[in-house]
Amino acid sequence: MRLEFKKYNNKTVGGVLIHLAIAFSVLLLLAVLYFYVYLPSITNHNQSITVPNIEGMTVDKLEDFLEKRNLRWEVNDSSYAADAAPLEVIKQFPHAGAKVKENRKIYISINRIKPPTVPLPKIIEVSLTNADAILRSNDLKRGQVELISGPWLNYVKEAKFEGATIEVGTRIPKGSVIDLVVMDGGNTKFATPSVVNYSIEDAKVVIFGANISIGDIHLMGDTTGLSPVVIKQKPRAGETMKVGDIMDLWIAKPGTQPPADDEEDDDK
């Protein structure tokens, strides 16, 4: 058998190399177009949207608001805030000001329509001071103090919710106001303690310790960066008070002249 070998001249080899070079160039061009033109166009490369602040907005307004900005939203969870409206956005992620791509989903936490409930804690047959602390620790508020005749001073005899007596363990909404029926110790009256020149925190200790409440707090002048103190109180020290009464305070920087009695209405 005779084998024949085909001979290639330089011109033929050169043609093959040219075709290979052209094919490689085409592939390289396609790769450049794909990675630097096509992909960036469909992924919005180097394009971003600033996330708007949607906290405080209700969900019925979100769809249109975010759609106009090429963004979406999804409820991540819900919680309860007493100072927020039902279905109001109370948290968002990403946060306002963040840079994101178009069509990014914003995850939100919304305020519940109804507040969660808590059982009324054991505030019966304890002191008024203890009952007040227990209520605060359970996200409840102390309302009016109703005095009844009894041998023990500041002894909680009964709790009321929306005007009706309520038993310990009854479930009520968080943030509810609980009124307390308290024994007066035989209608005992006492002299008003003095809190003038006390800081507001120290004054609270004295006031709450006497089982009276703080009423209006009047801020006199600019106290930024200072340590303000009580410059006036009403009732004055030594005047007669009883459990559940209210004391108004005037706060200012030390050395400030307290307002005269006829100037009090201007401060309110």
Short mmCIF file of C-alpha atoms in Angstrom, two decimals:
data_model
loop_
_atom_site.label_atom_id
_atom_site.label_comp_id
_atom_site.label_asym_id
_atom_site.label_seq_id
_atom_site.Cartn_x
_atom_site.Cartn_y
_atom_site.Cartn_z
CA MET A 1 0.00 0.00 0.00
CA ARG A 2 1.32 3.43 -0.90
CA LEU A 3 0.77 6.39 1.35
CA GLU A 4 0.47 9.83 -0.14
CA PHE A 5 1.19 12.99 1.85
CA LYS A 6 -0.47 16.18 0.80
CA LYS A 7 1.87 19.09 0.67
CA TYR A 8 0.82 22.50 2.01
CA ASN A 9 2.53 25.56 0.70
CA ASN A 10 3.04 28.78 2.68
CA LYS A 11 0.03 30.43 1.11
CA THR A 12 -2.31 27.69 2.35
CA VAL A 13 -0.94 27.82 5.91
CA GLY A 14 -1.24 31.58 5.95
CA GLY A 15 -4.92 31.35 4.93
CA VAL A 16 -5.69 29.00 7.80
CA LEU A 17 -4.00 31.28 10.30
CA ILE A 18 -5.93 34.26 9.02
CA HIS A 19 -9.22 32.39 9.43
CA LEU A 20 -8.25 31.38 12.96
CA ALA A 21 -7.33 34.93 13.84
CA ILE A 22 -10.65 36.20 12.49
CA ALA A 23 -12.58 33.58 14.47
CA PHE A 24 -10.68 34.44 17.64
CA SER A 25 -11.32 38.16 17.13
CA VAL A 26 -15.04 37.54 16.66
CA LEU A 27 -15.19 35.45 19.85
CA LEU A 28 -13.25 38.11 21.75
CA LEU A 29 -15.60 40.83 20.50
CA LEU A 30 -18.65 38.78 21.49
CA ALA A 31 -17.19 38.21 24.97
CA VAL A 32 -16.52 41.94 25.41
CA LEU A 33 -20.03 42.82 24.25
CA TYR A 34 -21.57 40.21 26.58
CA PHE A 35 -19.69 41.13 29.73
CA TYR A 36 -19.39 44.89 29.26
CA VAL A 37 -22.57 45.78 27.35
CA TYR A 38 -25.28 43.11 27.67
CA LEU A 39 -24.82 42.10 31.32
CA PRO A 40 -24.55 45.67 32.66
CA SER A 41 -27.69 46.63 30.72
CA ILE A 42 -29.81 43.90 32.34
CA THR A 43 -28.30 44.24 35.84
CA ASN A 44 -28.20 48.08 35.92
CA HIS A 45 -24.45 47.99 36.44
CA ASN A 46 -23.14 51.12 38.19
CA GLN A 47 -26.76 52.36 38.53
CA SER A 48 -28.33 52.69 41.98
CA ILE A 49 -31.42 54.06 43.70
CA THR A 50 -31.41 55.84 47.05
CA VAL A 51 -33.81 54.10 49.42
CA PRO A 52 -36.47 56.59 50.62
CA ASN A 53 -37.61 56.86 54.23
CA ILE A 54 -40.89 54.96 54.52
CA GLU A 55 -41.03 54.69 58.31
CA GLY A 56 -44.21 56.35 59.52
CA MET A 57 -46.02 55.59 56.25
CA THR A 58 -49.04 53.27 56.24
CA VAL A 59 -49.01 50.21 53.98
CA ASP A 60 -51.92 51.42 51.84
CA LYS A 61 -49.62 54.13 50.44
CA LEU A 62 -46.51 52.00 49.95
CA GLU A 63 -47.34 50.23 46.67
CA ASP A 64 -47.74 53.37 44.60
CA PHE A 65 -44.96 55.24 46.43
CA LEU A 66 -42.30 52.54 45.89
CA GLU A 67 -43.48 51.51 42.41
CA LYS A 68 -42.77 55.04 41.16
CA ARG A 69 -39.21 54.59 42.46
CA ASN A 70 -38.74 51.13 40.90
CA LEU A 71 -38.73 49.42 44.29
CA ARG A 72 -40.83 46.69 45.92
CA TRP A 73 -41.77 45.89 49.51
CA GLU A 74 -42.54 42.90 51.69
CA VAL A 75 -43.72 42.61 55.31
CA ASN A 76 -40.97 40.97 57.33
CA ASP A 77 -42.70 40.98 60.73
CA SER A 78 -45.05 42.96 62.95
CA SER A 79 -44.75 44.44 66.41
CA TYR A 80 -46.55 47.00 68.50
CA ALA A 81 -45.74 50.63 69.22
CA ALA A 82 -48.25 52.66 71.21
CA ASP A 83 -47.27 55.91 69.48
CA ALA A 84 -47.70 54.53 65.93
CA ALA A 85 -50.87 54.11 63.86
CA PRO A 86 -52.19 50.64 62.92
CA LEU A 87 -50.34 49.19 59.88
CA GLU A 88 -47.75 51.96 60.03
CA VAL A 89 -44.18 51.12 59.02
CA ILE A 90 -42.05 51.20 62.17
CA LYS A 91 -38.84 49.68 60.72
CA GLN A 92 -37.38 49.17 57.26
CA PHE A 93 -34.42 47.39 55.69
CA PRO A 94 -32.41 48.56 53.84
CA HIS A 95 -32.48 51.79 55.82
CA ALA A 96 -33.30 55.16 54.28
CA GLY A 97 -30.37 56.56 52.31
CA ALA A 98 -28.93 53.16 51.33
CA LYS A 99 -27.98 52.61 47.68
CA VAL A 100 -29.70 49.65 45.96
CA LYS A 101 -30.43 48.39 42.46
CA GLU A 102 -33.75 48.84 40.71
CA ASN A 103 -36.54 46.47 41.71
CA ARG A 104 -34.92 45.83 45.10
CA LYS A 105 -37.32 44.58 47.76
CA ILE A 106 -37.62 46.68 50.94
CA TYR A 107 -38.43 44.59 54.01
CA ILE A 108 -40.66 46.30 56.55
CA SER A 109 -41.93 45.80 60.08
CA ILE A 110 -45.45 47.13 60.60
CA ASN A 111 -47.43 48.13 63.64
CA ARG A 112 -50.16 45.73 64.67
CA ILE A 113 -53.80 46.75 64.27
CA LYS A 114 -54.51 45.73 67.85
CA PRO A 115 -51.99 45.89 70.70
CA PRO A 116 -50.94 42.59 72.29
CA THR A 117 -52.48 41.79 75.64
CA VAL A 118 -50.85 41.22 79.01
CA PRO A 119 -52.33 39.82 82.23
CA LEU A 120 -52.96 42.32 84.99
CA PRO A 121 -50.06 41.73 87.41
CA LYS A 122 -50.38 41.35 91.17
CA ILE A 123 -50.95 44.96 92.23
CA ILE A 124 -53.66 44.31 94.82
CA GLU A 125 -52.75 44.31 98.51
CA VAL A 126 -49.40 45.99 97.91
CA SER A 127 -48.20 49.54 98.51
CA LEU A 128 -48.99 52.26 95.99
CA THR A 129 -45.28 52.67 95.24
CA ASN A 130 -44.88 48.96 94.47
CA ALA A 131 -48.04 48.88 92.36
CA ASP A 132 -46.78 51.83 90.32
CA ALA A 133 -43.44 50.10 89.63
CA ILE A 134 -45.13 46.80 88.74
CA LEU A 135 -47.46 48.49 86.27
CA ARG A 136 -44.58 50.25 84.50
CA SER A 137 -42.57 47.03 84.22
CA ASN A 138 -45.56 45.39 82.50
CA ASP A 139 -46.10 48.20 79.95
CA LEU A 140 -49.17 49.49 81.80
CA LYS A 141 -49.88 52.97 83.12
CA ARG A 142 -51.16 54.17 86.46
CA GLY A 143 -54.26 56.32 86.19
CA GLN A 144 -56.26 58.03 88.88
CA VAL A 145 -55.78 57.24 92.56
CA GLU A 146 -59.11 56.93 94.36
CA LEU A 147 -58.91 57.19 98.13
CA ILE A 148 -61.12 55.18 100.41
CA SER A 149 -61.23 55.07 104.18
CA GLY A 150 -58.95 52.41 105.59
CA PRO A 151 -56.46 51.83 108.37
CA TRP A 152 -53.38 51.43 106.16
CA LEU A 153 -51.87 54.35 104.28
CA ASN A 154 -51.11 53.83 100.55
CA TYR A 155 -52.45 50.27 100.55
CA VAL A 156 -53.95 49.23 97.19
CA LYS A 157 -57.35 47.69 97.76
CA GLU A 158 -58.70 47.51 94.21
CA ALA A 159 -57.79 48.04 90.54
CA LYS A 160 -60.07 49.44 87.84
CA PHE A 161 -59.91 49.35 84.05
CA GLU A 162 -62.20 51.64 82.03
CA GLY A 163 -64.24 52.30 85.15
CA ALA A 164 -64.85 48.67 86.10
CA THR A 165 -63.12 46.58 88.74
CA ILE A 166 -60.58 44.19 87.22
CA GLU A 167 -59.12 41.05 88.72
CA VAL A 168 -55.45 40.07 88.75
CA GLY A 169 -54.67 37.88 85.73
CA THR A 170 -57.29 39.43 83.44
CA ARG A 171 -55.75 40.09 80.04
CA ILE A 172 -55.79 43.71 78.89
CA PRO A 173 -54.08 45.58 76.00
CA LYS A 174 -50.54 46.83 76.53
CA GLY A 175 -50.43 50.50 77.41
CA SER A 176 -53.77 50.37 79.26
CA VAL A 177 -54.41 52.84 82.07
CA ILE A 178 -55.22 51.24 85.42
CA ASP A 179 -56.90 53.26 88.16
CA LEU A 180 -56.13 52.31 91.74
CA VAL A 181 -58.33 52.36 94.81
CA VAL A 182 -56.07 53.09 97.78
CA MET A 183 -56.62 53.27 101.53
CA ASP A 184 -56.00 56.69 103.05
CA GLY A 185 -54.70 55.53 106.44
CA GLY A 186 -57.59 57.27 108.12
CA ASN A 187 -57.57 60.19 105.64
CA THR A 188 -54.07 61.12 106.77
CA LYS A 189 -52.75 64.42 105.47
CA PHE A 190 -49.13 65.47 105.44
CA ALA A 191 -46.91 68.46 104.80
CA THR A 192 -45.70 68.92 101.23
CA PRO A 193 -42.03 67.93 100.93
CA SER A 194 -39.54 70.42 99.50
CA VAL A 195 -37.80 69.59 96.22
CA VAL A 196 -36.50 73.09 95.40
CA ASN A 197 -32.84 72.98 94.21
CA TYR A 198 -33.20 69.23 93.51
CA SER A 199 -32.47 67.80 90.08
CA ILE A 200 -35.57 66.50 88.33
CA GLU A 201 -34.53 62.89 88.96
CA ASP A 202 -33.91 63.49 92.68
CA ALA A 203 -37.19 65.37 92.91
CA LYS A 204 -39.04 62.40 91.42
CA VAL A 205 -37.66 60.13 94.14
CA VAL A 206 -39.01 62.44 96.87
CA ILE A 207 -42.35 63.03 95.13
CA PHE A 208 -43.09 59.41 94.31
CA GLY A 209 -41.86 58.38 97.73
CA ALA A 210 -44.55 60.60 99.25
CA ASN A 211 -47.13 58.87 97.00
CA ILE A 212 -48.02 62.03 95.14
CA SER A 213 -47.83 62.63 91.39
CA ILE A 214 -45.99 65.07 89.15
CA GLY A 215 -48.27 67.38 87.22
CA ASP A 216 -47.02 70.06 84.81
CA ILE A 217 -43.27 70.56 84.36
CA HIS A 218 -42.37 74.08 83.17
CA LEU A 219 -38.94 74.54 81.58
CA MET A 220 -37.59 78.06 82.14
CA GLY A 221 -35.00 79.26 79.63
CA ASP A 222 -32.36 77.29 77.74
CA THR A 223 -30.81 74.47 79.79
CA THR A 224 -28.78 72.87 76.99
CA GLY A 225 -25.57 71.40 78.40
CA LEU A 226 -26.48 72.44 81.95
CA SER A 227 -27.75 70.58 85.01
CA PRO A 228 -31.18 72.15 85.64
CA VAL A 229 -32.83 72.09 89.05
CA VAL A 230 -36.27 72.73 90.49
CA ILE A 231 -36.59 76.47 91.15
CA LYS A 232 -40.25 76.40 92.19
CA GLN A 233 -42.90 73.90 93.23
CA LYS A 234 -46.64 74.05 93.70
CA PRO A 235 -47.93 73.33 96.33
CA ARG A 236 -45.12 74.96 98.30
CA ALA A 237 -43.18 73.08 100.93
CA GLY A 238 -45.13 72.75 104.15
CA GLU A 239 -48.59 73.09 102.62
CA THR A 240 -51.05 70.27 103.29
CA MET A 241 -51.31 67.40 100.79
CA LYS A 242 -52.74 63.90 100.74
CA VAL A 243 -51.98 60.72 98.82
CA GLY A 244 -52.60 61.05 95.09
CA ASP A 245 -52.33 64.85 94.97
CA ILE A 246 -50.32 66.49 92.18
CA MET A 247 -47.25 68.73 92.36
CA ASP A 248 -46.28 71.11 89.52
CA LEU A 249 -42.59 71.91 88.97
CA TRP A 250 -40.59 74.76 87.41
CA ILE A 251 -37.16 73.76 86.07
CA ALA A 252 -34.25 76.04 85.17
CA LYS A 253 -30.50 76.46 85.56
CA PRO A 254 -29.33 76.99 89.15
CA GLY A 255 -29.72 80.57 90.34
CA THR A 256 -32.65 81.42 88.08
CA GLN A 257 -35.25 83.65 89.72
CA PRO A 258 -38.53 81.68 90.08
CA PRO A 259 -41.61 83.22 88.45
CA ALA A 260 -44.08 85.09 90.61
CA ASP A 261 -47.47 83.51 91.20
CA ASP A 262 -49.15 85.93 88.78
CA GLU A 263 -46.70 84.89 86.05
CA GLU A 264 -47.54 81.18 86.25
CA ASP A 265 -50.28 81.35 83.64
CA ASP A 266 -47.80 82.76 81.12
CA ASP A 267 -45.55 79.74 81.61
CA LYS A 268 -48.24 77.15 80.87
#
